[in-house]
Coordinates of C-alpha atoms and ligand atoms in Angstrom, one line a residue:
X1 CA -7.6 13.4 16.9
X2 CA -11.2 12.9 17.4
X3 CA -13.2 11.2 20.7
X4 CA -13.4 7.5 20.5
X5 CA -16.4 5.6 21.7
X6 CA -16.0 4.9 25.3
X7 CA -16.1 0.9 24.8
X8 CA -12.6 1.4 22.5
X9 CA -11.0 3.8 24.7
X10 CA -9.7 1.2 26.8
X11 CA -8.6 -0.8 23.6
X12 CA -6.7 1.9 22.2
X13 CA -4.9 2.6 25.5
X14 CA -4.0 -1.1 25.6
X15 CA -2.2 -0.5 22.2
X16 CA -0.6 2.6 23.5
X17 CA 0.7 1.0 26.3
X18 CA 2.0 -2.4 24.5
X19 CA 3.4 -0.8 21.4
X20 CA 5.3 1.8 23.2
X21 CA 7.0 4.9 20.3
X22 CA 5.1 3.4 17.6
X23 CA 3.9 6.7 16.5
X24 CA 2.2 5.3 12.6
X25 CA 0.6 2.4 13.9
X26 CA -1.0 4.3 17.1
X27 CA -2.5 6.7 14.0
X28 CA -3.3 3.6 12.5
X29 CA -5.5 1.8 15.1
X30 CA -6.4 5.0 15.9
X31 CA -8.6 6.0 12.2
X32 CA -10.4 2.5 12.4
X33 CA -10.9 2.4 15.9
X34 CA -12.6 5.8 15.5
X35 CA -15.2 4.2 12.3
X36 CA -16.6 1.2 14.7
X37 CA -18.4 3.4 16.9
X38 CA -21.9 2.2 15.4
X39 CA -20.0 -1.5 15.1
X40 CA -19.9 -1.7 18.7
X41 CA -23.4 -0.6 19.2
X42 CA -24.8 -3.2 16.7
X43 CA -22.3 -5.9 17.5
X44 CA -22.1 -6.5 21.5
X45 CA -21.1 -10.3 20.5
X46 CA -17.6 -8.3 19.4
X47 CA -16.5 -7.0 22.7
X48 CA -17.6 -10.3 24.3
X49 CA -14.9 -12.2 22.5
X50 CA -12.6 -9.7 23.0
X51 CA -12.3 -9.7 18.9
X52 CA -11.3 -5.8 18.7
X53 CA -8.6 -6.4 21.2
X54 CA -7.3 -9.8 19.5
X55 CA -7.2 -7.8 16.0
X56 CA -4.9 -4.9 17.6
X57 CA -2.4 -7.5 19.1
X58 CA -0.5 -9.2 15.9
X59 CA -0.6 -13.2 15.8
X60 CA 3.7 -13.4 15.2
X61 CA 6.3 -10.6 15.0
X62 CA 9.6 -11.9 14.0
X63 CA 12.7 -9.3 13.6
X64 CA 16.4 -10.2 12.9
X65 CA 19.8 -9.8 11.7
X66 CA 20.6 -9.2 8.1
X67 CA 24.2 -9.5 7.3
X68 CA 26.1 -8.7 4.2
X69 CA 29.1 -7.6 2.2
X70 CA 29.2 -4.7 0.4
X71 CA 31.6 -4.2 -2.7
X72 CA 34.1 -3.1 -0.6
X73 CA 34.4 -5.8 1.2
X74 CA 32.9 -4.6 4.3
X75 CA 30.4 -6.2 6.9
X76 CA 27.0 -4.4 6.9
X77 CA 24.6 -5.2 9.3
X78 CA 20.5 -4.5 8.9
X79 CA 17.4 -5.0 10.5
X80 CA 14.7 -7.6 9.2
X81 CA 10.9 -7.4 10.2
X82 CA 7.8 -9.4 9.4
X83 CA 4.9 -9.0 11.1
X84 CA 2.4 -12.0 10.7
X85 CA -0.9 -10.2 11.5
X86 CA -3.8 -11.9 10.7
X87 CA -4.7 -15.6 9.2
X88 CA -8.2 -15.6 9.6
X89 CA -9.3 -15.2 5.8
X90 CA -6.3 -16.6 4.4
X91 CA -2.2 -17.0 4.4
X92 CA -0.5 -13.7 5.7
X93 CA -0.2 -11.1 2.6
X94 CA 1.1 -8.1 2.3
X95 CA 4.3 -6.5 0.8
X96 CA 8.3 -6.1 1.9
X97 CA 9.5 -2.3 2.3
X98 CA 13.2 -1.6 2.5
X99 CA 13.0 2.0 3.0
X100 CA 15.8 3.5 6.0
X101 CA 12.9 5.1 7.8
X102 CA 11.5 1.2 8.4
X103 CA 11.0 -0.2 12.2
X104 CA 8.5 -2.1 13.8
X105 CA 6.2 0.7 14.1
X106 CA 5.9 1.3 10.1
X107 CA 5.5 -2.5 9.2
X108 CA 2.8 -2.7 12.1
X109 CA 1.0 -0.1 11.0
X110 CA 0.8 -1.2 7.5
X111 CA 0.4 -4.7 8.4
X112 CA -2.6 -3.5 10.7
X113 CA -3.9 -1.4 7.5
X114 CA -3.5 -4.5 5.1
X115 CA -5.7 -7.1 7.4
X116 CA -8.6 -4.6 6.4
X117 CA -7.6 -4.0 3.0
X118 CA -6.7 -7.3 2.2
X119 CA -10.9 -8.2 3.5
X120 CA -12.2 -5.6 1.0
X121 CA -10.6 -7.3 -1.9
X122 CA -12.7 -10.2 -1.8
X123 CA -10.3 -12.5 -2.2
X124 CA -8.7 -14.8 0.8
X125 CA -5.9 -13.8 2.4
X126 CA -5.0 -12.6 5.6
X127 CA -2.9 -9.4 6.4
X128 CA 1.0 -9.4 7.0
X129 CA 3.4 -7.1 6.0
X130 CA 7.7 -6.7 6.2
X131 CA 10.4 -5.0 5.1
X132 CA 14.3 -3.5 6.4
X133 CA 15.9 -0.4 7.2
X134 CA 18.0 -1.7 4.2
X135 CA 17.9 1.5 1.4
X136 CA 18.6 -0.1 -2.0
X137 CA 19.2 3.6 -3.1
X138 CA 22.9 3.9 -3.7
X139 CA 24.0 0.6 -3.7
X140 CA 25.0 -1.6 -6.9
X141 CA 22.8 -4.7 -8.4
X142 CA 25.3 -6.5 -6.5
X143 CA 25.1 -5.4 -3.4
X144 CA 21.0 -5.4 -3.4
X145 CA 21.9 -9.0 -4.5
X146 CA 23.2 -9.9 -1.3
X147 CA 21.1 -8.0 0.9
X148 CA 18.2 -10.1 -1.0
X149 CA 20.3 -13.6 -0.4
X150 CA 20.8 -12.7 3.2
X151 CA 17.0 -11.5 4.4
X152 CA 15.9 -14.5 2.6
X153 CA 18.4 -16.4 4.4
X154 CA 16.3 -15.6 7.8
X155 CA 12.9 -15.4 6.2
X156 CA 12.5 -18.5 3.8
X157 CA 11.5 -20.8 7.4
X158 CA 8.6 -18.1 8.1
X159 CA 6.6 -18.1 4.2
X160 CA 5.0 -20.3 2.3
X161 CA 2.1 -20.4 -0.2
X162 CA -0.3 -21.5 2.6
X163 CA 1.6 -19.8 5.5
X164 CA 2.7 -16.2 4.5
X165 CA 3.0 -14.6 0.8
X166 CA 5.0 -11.4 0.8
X167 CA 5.6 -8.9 -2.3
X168 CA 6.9 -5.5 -2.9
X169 CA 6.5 -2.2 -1.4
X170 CA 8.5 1.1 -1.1
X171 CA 11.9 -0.1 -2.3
X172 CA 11.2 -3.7 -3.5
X173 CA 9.6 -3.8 -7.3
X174 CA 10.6 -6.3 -9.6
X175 CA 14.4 -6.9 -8.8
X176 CA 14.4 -7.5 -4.9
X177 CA 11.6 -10.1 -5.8
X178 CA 13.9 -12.0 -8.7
X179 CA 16.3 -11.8 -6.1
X180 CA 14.2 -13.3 -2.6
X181 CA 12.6 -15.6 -5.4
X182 CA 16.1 -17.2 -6.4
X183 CA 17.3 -17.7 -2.6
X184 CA 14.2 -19.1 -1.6
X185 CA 13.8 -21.6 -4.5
X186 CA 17.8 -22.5 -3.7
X187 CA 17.7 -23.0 -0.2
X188 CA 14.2 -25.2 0.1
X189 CA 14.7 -26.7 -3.5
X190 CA 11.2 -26.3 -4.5
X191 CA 10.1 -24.2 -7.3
X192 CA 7.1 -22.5 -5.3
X193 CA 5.9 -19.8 -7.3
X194 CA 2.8 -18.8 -4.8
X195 CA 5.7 -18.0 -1.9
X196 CA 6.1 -14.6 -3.6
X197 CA 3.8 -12.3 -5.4
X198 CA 5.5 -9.6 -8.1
X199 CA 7.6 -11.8 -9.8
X200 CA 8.8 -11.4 -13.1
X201 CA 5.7 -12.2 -15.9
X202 CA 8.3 -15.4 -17.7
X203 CA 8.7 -16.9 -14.2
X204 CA 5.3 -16.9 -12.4
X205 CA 4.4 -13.3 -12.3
X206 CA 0.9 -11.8 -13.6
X207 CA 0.3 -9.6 -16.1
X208 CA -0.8 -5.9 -15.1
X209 CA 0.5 -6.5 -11.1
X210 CA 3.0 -4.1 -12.2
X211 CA 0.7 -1.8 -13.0
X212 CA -2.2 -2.8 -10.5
X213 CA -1.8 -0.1 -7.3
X214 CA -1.2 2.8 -9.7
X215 CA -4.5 1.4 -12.2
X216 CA -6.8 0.6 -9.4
X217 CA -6.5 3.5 -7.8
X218 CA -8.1 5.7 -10.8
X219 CA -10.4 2.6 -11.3
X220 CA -11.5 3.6 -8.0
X221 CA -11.9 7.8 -8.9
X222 CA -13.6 6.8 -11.9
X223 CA -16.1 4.9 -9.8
X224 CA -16.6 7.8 -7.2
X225 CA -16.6 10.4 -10.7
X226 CA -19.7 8.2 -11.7
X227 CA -21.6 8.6 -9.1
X228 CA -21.9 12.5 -10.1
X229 CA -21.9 11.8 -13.4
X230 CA -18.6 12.8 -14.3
X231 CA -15.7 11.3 -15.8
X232 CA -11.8 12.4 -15.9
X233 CA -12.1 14.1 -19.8
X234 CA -10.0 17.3 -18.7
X235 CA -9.5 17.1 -15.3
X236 CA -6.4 17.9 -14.0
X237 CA -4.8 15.8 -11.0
X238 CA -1.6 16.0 -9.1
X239 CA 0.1 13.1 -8.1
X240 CA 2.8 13.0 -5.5
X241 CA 5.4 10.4 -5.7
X242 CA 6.8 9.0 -9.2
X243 CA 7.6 5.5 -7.9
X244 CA 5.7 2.5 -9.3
X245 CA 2.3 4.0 -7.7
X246 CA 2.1 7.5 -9.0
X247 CA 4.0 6.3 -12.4
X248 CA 0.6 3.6 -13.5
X249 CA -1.9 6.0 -11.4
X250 CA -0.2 9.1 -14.3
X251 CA -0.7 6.2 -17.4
X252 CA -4.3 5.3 -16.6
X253 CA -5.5 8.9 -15.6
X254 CA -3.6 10.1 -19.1
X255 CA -5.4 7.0 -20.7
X256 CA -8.6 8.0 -19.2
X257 CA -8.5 11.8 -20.6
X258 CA -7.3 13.7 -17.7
X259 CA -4.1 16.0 -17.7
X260 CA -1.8 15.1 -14.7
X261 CA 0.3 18.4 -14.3
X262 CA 2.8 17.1 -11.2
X263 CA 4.5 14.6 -9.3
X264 CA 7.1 14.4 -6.8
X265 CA 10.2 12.9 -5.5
X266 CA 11.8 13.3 -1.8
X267 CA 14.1 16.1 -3.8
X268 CA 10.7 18.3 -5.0
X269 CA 8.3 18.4 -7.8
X270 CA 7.9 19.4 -11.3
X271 CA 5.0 21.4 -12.4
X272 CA 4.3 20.3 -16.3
X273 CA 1.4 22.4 -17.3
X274 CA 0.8 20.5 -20.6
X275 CA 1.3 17.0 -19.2
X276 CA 3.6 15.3 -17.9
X277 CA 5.8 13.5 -20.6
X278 CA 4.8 9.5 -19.1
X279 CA 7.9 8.5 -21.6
X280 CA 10.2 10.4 -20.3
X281 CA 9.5 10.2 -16.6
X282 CA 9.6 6.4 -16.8
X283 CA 13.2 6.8 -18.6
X284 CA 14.5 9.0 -15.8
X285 CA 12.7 7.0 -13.0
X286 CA 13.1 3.4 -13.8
X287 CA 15.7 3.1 -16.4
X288 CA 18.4 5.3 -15.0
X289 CA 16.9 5.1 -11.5
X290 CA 17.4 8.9 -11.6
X291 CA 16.1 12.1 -9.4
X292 CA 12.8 14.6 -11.2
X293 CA 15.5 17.6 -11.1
X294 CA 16.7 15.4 -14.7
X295 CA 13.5 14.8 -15.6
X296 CA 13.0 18.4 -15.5
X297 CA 16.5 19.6 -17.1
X298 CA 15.6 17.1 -20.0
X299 CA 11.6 18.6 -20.9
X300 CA 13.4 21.9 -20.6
X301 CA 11.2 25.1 -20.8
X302 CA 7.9 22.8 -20.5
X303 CA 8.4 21.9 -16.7
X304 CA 9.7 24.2 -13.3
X305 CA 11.5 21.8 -10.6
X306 CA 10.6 23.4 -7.3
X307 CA 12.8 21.6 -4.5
X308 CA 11.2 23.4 -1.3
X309 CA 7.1 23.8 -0.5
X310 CA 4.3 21.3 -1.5
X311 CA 3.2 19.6 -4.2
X312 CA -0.4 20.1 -2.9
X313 CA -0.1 23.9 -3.2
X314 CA -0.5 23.6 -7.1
X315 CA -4.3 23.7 -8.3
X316 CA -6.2 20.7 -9.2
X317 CA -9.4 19.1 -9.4
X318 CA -8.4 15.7 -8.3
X319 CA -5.3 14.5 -5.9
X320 CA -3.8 11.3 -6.1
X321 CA -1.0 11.1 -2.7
X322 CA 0.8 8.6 -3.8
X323 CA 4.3 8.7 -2.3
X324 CA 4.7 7.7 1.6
X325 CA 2.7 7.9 4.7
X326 CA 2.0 11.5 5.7
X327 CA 2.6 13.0 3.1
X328 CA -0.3 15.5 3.1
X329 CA -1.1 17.2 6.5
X330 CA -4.0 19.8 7.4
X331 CA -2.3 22.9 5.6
X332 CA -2.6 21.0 2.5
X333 CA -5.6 20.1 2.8
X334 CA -7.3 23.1 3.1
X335 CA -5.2 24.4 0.5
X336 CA -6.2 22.0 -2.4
X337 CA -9.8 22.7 -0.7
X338 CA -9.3 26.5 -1.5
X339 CA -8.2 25.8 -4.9
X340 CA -11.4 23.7 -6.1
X341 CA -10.3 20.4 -5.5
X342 CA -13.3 17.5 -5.0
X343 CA -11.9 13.9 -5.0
X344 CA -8.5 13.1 -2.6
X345 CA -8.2 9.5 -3.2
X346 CA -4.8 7.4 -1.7
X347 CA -2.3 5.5 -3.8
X348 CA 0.3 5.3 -1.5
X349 CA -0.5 3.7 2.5
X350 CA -1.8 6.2 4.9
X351 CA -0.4 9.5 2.9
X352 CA -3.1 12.0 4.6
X353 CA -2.8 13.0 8.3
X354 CA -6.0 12.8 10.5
X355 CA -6.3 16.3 10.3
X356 CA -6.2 16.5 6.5
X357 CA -8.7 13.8 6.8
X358 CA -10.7 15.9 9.0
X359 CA -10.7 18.7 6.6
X360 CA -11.5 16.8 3.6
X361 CA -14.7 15.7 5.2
X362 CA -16.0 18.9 6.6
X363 CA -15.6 20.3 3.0
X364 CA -17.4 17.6 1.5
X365 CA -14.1 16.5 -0.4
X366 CA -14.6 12.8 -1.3
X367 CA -12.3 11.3 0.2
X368 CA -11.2 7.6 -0.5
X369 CA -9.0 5.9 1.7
X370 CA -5.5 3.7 1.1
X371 CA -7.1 0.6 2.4
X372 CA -10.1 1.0 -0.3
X373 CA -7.9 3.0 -3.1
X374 CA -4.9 0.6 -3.5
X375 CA -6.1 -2.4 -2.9
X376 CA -5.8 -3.2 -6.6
X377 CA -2.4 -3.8 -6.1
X378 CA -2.6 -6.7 -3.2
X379 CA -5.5 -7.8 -5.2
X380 CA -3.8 -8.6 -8.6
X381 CA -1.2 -10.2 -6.2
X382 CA -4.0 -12.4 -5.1
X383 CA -5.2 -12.8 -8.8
X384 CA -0.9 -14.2 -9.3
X385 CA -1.4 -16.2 -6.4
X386 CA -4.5 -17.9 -8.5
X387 CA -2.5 -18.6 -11.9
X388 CA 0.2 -19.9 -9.5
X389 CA -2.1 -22.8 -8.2
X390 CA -3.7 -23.7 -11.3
X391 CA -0.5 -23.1 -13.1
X392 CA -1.8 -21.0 -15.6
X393 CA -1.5 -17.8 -16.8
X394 CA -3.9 -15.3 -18.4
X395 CA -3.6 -12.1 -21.1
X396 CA -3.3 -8.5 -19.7
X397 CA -6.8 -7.9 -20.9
X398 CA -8.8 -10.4 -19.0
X399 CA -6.3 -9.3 -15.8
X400 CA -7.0 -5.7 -16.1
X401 CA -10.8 -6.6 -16.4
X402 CA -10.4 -8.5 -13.2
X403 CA -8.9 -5.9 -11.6
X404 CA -11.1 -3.5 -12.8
X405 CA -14.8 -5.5 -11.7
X406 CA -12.8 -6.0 -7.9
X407 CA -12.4 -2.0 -7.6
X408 CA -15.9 -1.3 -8.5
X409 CA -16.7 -3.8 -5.9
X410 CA -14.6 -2.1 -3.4
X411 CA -16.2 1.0 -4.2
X412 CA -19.8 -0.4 -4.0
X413 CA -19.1 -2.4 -0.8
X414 CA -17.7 0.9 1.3
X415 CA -20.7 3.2 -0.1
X416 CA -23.3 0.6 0.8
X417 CA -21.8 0.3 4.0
X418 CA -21.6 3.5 5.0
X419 CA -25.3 4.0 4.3
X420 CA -26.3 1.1 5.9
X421 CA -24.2 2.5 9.6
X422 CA -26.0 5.8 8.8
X423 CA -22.4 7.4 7.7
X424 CA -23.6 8.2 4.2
X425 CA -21.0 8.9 1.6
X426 CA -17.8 8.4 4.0
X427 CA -15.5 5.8 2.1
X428 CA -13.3 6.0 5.5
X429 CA -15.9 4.9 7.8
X430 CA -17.6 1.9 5.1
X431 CA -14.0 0.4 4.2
X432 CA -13.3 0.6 8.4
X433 CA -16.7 -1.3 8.6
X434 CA -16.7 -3.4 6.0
X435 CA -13.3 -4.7 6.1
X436 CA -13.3 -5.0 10.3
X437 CA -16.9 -6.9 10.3
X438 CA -16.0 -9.1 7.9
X439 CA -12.5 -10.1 9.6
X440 CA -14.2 -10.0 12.8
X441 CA -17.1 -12.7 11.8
X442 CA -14.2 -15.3 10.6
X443 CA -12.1 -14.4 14.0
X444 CA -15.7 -15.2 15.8
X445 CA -16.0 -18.6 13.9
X446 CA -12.8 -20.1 14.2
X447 CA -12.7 -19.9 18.2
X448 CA -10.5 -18.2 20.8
X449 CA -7.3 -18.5 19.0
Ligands
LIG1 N1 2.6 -3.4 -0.8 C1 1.3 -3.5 -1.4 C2 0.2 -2.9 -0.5 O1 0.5 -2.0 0.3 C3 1.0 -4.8 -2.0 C4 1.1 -6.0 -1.2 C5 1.0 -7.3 -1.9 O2 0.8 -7.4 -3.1 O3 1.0 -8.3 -1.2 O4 -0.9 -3.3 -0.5

C-alpha cells in the first residue's frame, strides 16, 4: 500500500484501531484516504472540524438475530447487519447482501464506498449499506421466504423513505426484495413504496433498475472510449461474474458492437470466442439458477469451461470485474497489461486489489473505479425513489436516457476533478475528490453532529 499524507496517518490508524479484523474496509478507507492528499492541503477548514475523522466513524451500526425454519423443520439462526453511514445528503441508501462471506467488515466497507458513490450520482441520498451471512444458494423459494419475513422482522423499525432505503446486492435481486417489501408493508400497514428500491416494475419498481449497474457501467467505458476517439465496434472485453452485473454489462457491450468472449462464476469461466450466447447464459443463470459448467455443456464445441486459473489470463482490450471484491489482484493485472489491455473499469464493489490498482496506473491503463463505474445502478434506484414520491412511472426509454446523461456526468465530474487537484486523467483520485468534498461541505454546514 502506498504512503499516506502525514495529516491522515493518524486518521487511518484511528480506524485501524476502532475497527479491529476488518480487513475490506481498512482497504477501503485506506484507497480514499490515500486520493485527499491535495484535499487536505487546500482544505485546512476539513481537519478543523474533524470532518475526515467523523466520515470514517459510521453514524448507527445495528446487527442482530435472524431466526427461521427451514423445510425441515429446523431452527436456523443468521446474522443481520445494517450500517447507517452517512445522512448528510440524503436518507441512508445503499443495497442488502446475503452472501456467507458477509460480516461487519464487508457491509462497512461497502457502506463507506457508497457515501462517496452515492455523492457522485447527483442525486440526494446518503450512504448505508446491509446484508446477512444468509446464502440463498441452496435453499427453496420457501425457505428464502422466511429468511426474508424474519430480517425484515428486525429491520422494518430502522427504514423508511426519509430514514434509510435499502435495495439489492450480491444475493438479493428481484425476489428477496418482493419478499422484505411484503413483510414490511404487513407489519407497518402502509403501502410505502420508497422504503425499498428494486422492486418488481407492476408494484413500484422502475424500469431499466434491473439493468442499471450492468448498463451504466459500459455507459461509463463508452465515455472514457470517447475521449480517444474510440468506440466499442470490435473490441473484445471479458467480464468476470455472470450475476445481474456482468449479465446487463454483456447486453449493452453486445448492443454497443463489442464481442464479450468470457465470464465467470465462483466454479470457473467459459471462453466463447465468437460471443457469448446472452440467451442462453440468462436461461442457465436466472431461469434455472444454474452453474456456467451447463452453460458450457449446452453451447457445446463453441465454449471451453476452465474450473482452475483466471479469467484475466484470457486476452482482451477492455475488462469489466464484475463479480466480488478482490477479484483481480497484481498478477492479473500485469497480465491483461501484457496482453494489450487499455480500459479496466469496475462493475462489481472494490473487485481490483491496491496493487492491481497500482499497476493499472503505472501502465497508463485507464482505470475507472466501482464508486464512479456502478453508480448507475444506486442511481436508477434514486430515479425509483423519484416515481415513488410523485407516484408516477416513466417508459424504459426516458429511464435509460436518464441513466445514461447521470454516467456522463460522473465521468465529466471525476476527469475535471482530477485536473483541477493536478492528478490529470486518474478517475480514482477525481471520484475520491469529488465525492469526499462534496459530502464533506454538507457535513461542514449542518454542524457538529
Ligand atoms: N448494491 C448496489 C450498489 O452497490 C445498489 C444499491 C442501491 O440501489 O441502493 O451500489
Amino acid at each position: 500500500m502506498s504512503v499516506l499524507d502525514e495529516k491522515l496517518i493518524p486518521v487511518y490508524e484511528e480506524v485501524l484501531r476502532r475497527n479491529p479484523g476488518e480487513q475490506e474496509f481498512h482497504q477501503a478507507v485506506h484507497e480514499v484516504l490515500d486520493s485527499l492528499g491535495p484535499v487536505v492541503g487546500k482544505h485546512p477548514e476539513y481537519a478543523d472540524a474533524e470532518v475526515i475523522r467523523r466520515i470514517c466513524e459510521p453514524e448507527r451500526q445495528i446487527i442482530f438475530r435472524v431466526p427461521w425454519v427451514d423445510d425441515q423443520g429446523r431452527v436456523q439462526i443468521n446474522r443481520g447487519f445494517r450500517v447507517e453511514f452517512n445522512s448528510s445528503l440524503g436518507p441512508y441508501k445503499g443495497g442488502l447482501r446475503f452472501h456467507p462471506s458477509v460480516y461487519l467488515g464487508i457491509v462497512k466497507f461497502l457502506g463507506f464506498e457508497q457515501i462517496f458513490k452515492n455523492a457522485l450520482t447527483g442525486m440526494p441520498i446518503g450512504g448505508g449499506k446491509g446484508g446477512s451471512d444468509f446464502d440463498p444458494k441452496g435453499h427453496s423459494d420457501r425457505e428464502v421466504m422466511r429468511f426474508c419475513q424474519s430480517f425484515m422482522t428486525e429491520l422494518y423499525r430502522h427504514i423508511g423513505e426519509y430514514t434509510d432505503v435499502p435495495a439489492g446486492d450480491i444475493g438479493v435481486g428481484g425476489r428477496e426484495i418482493g419478499y422484505l417489501f411484503g413483510q414490511y408493508k404487513r407489519i407497518t400497514n402502509r403501502y410505502e413504496s420508497g422504503v425499498l428500491t428494486g422492486k418488481g416494475f407492476t408494484w413500484g419498481g422502475s424500469q431499466v433498475r434491473t439493468e442499471a449497474t450492468g448498463y451504466g457501467t459500459v455507459f461509463f467505458v463508452r465515455e472514457i472510449l470517447a475521449t480517444r476517439g474510440e468506440d466499442f465496434a470490435d473490441r473484445s472485453v471479458v467480464v468476470s461474474g455472470s450475476g445481474n452485473v456482468a449479465i446487463y454489462a454483456i447486453q449493452k457491450v453486445q448492443q454497443f458492437g463489442g464481442r464479450v468472449i468470457a465470464c465467470s462464476d465462483s466454479g470457473g469461466y467459459v471462453v466463447d470466442e465468437n460471443g457469448i450466447d446472452l440467451e442462453l447464459l440468462r436461461e442457465v443463470k436466472e431461469v434455472r439458477r444454474g452453474r456456467l459448467t451447463e452453460y458450457a455443456d449446452l453451447r457445446g464445441d463453441k465454449a471451453r469451461h476452465i474450473n482452475d486459473g483466471s479469467i484475466w489470463s484470457v486476452p482482451c482490450d477492455i475488462a469489466l470485474p464484475c463479480a466480488t471484491q478482490n477479484e483481480l489482484n497484481g498478477r492479473d493485472a500485469d497480465t491483461l497489461i501484457k496482453n494489450g489491455c487499455s480500459v479496466v473499469a469496475e462493475g462489481a464493489n472494490m473487485p481490483c486489489t491496491p496493487e492491481a490498482v497500482k499497476a493499472f496506473s503505472a501502465a497508463k491503463v485507464a482505470f475507472a473505479p466501482g464508486k464512479a463505474a456502478n453508480a448507475g445502478g444506486v442511481a436508477t434506484s434514486a430515479l425509483e425513489m423519484q416515481q415513488n414520491a410523485s407516484r408516477d412511472s416513466w417508459s424504459f426509454e426516458h429511464t435509460q436516457e436518464r441513466l445514461a446523461d447521470i454516467m456522463r456526468n460522473i465521468h465529466d465530474r471525476c476527469l475535471t476533478t482530477a485536473e483541477e487537484y493536478g492528478v490529470p486523467g486518474n478517475y480514482a483520485a477525481g471520484a475520491n475528490i469529488s465525492g469526499f468534498t462534496q459530502v464533506a461541505d454538507a457535513m461542514l454546514a449542518l454542524g457538529v453532529i
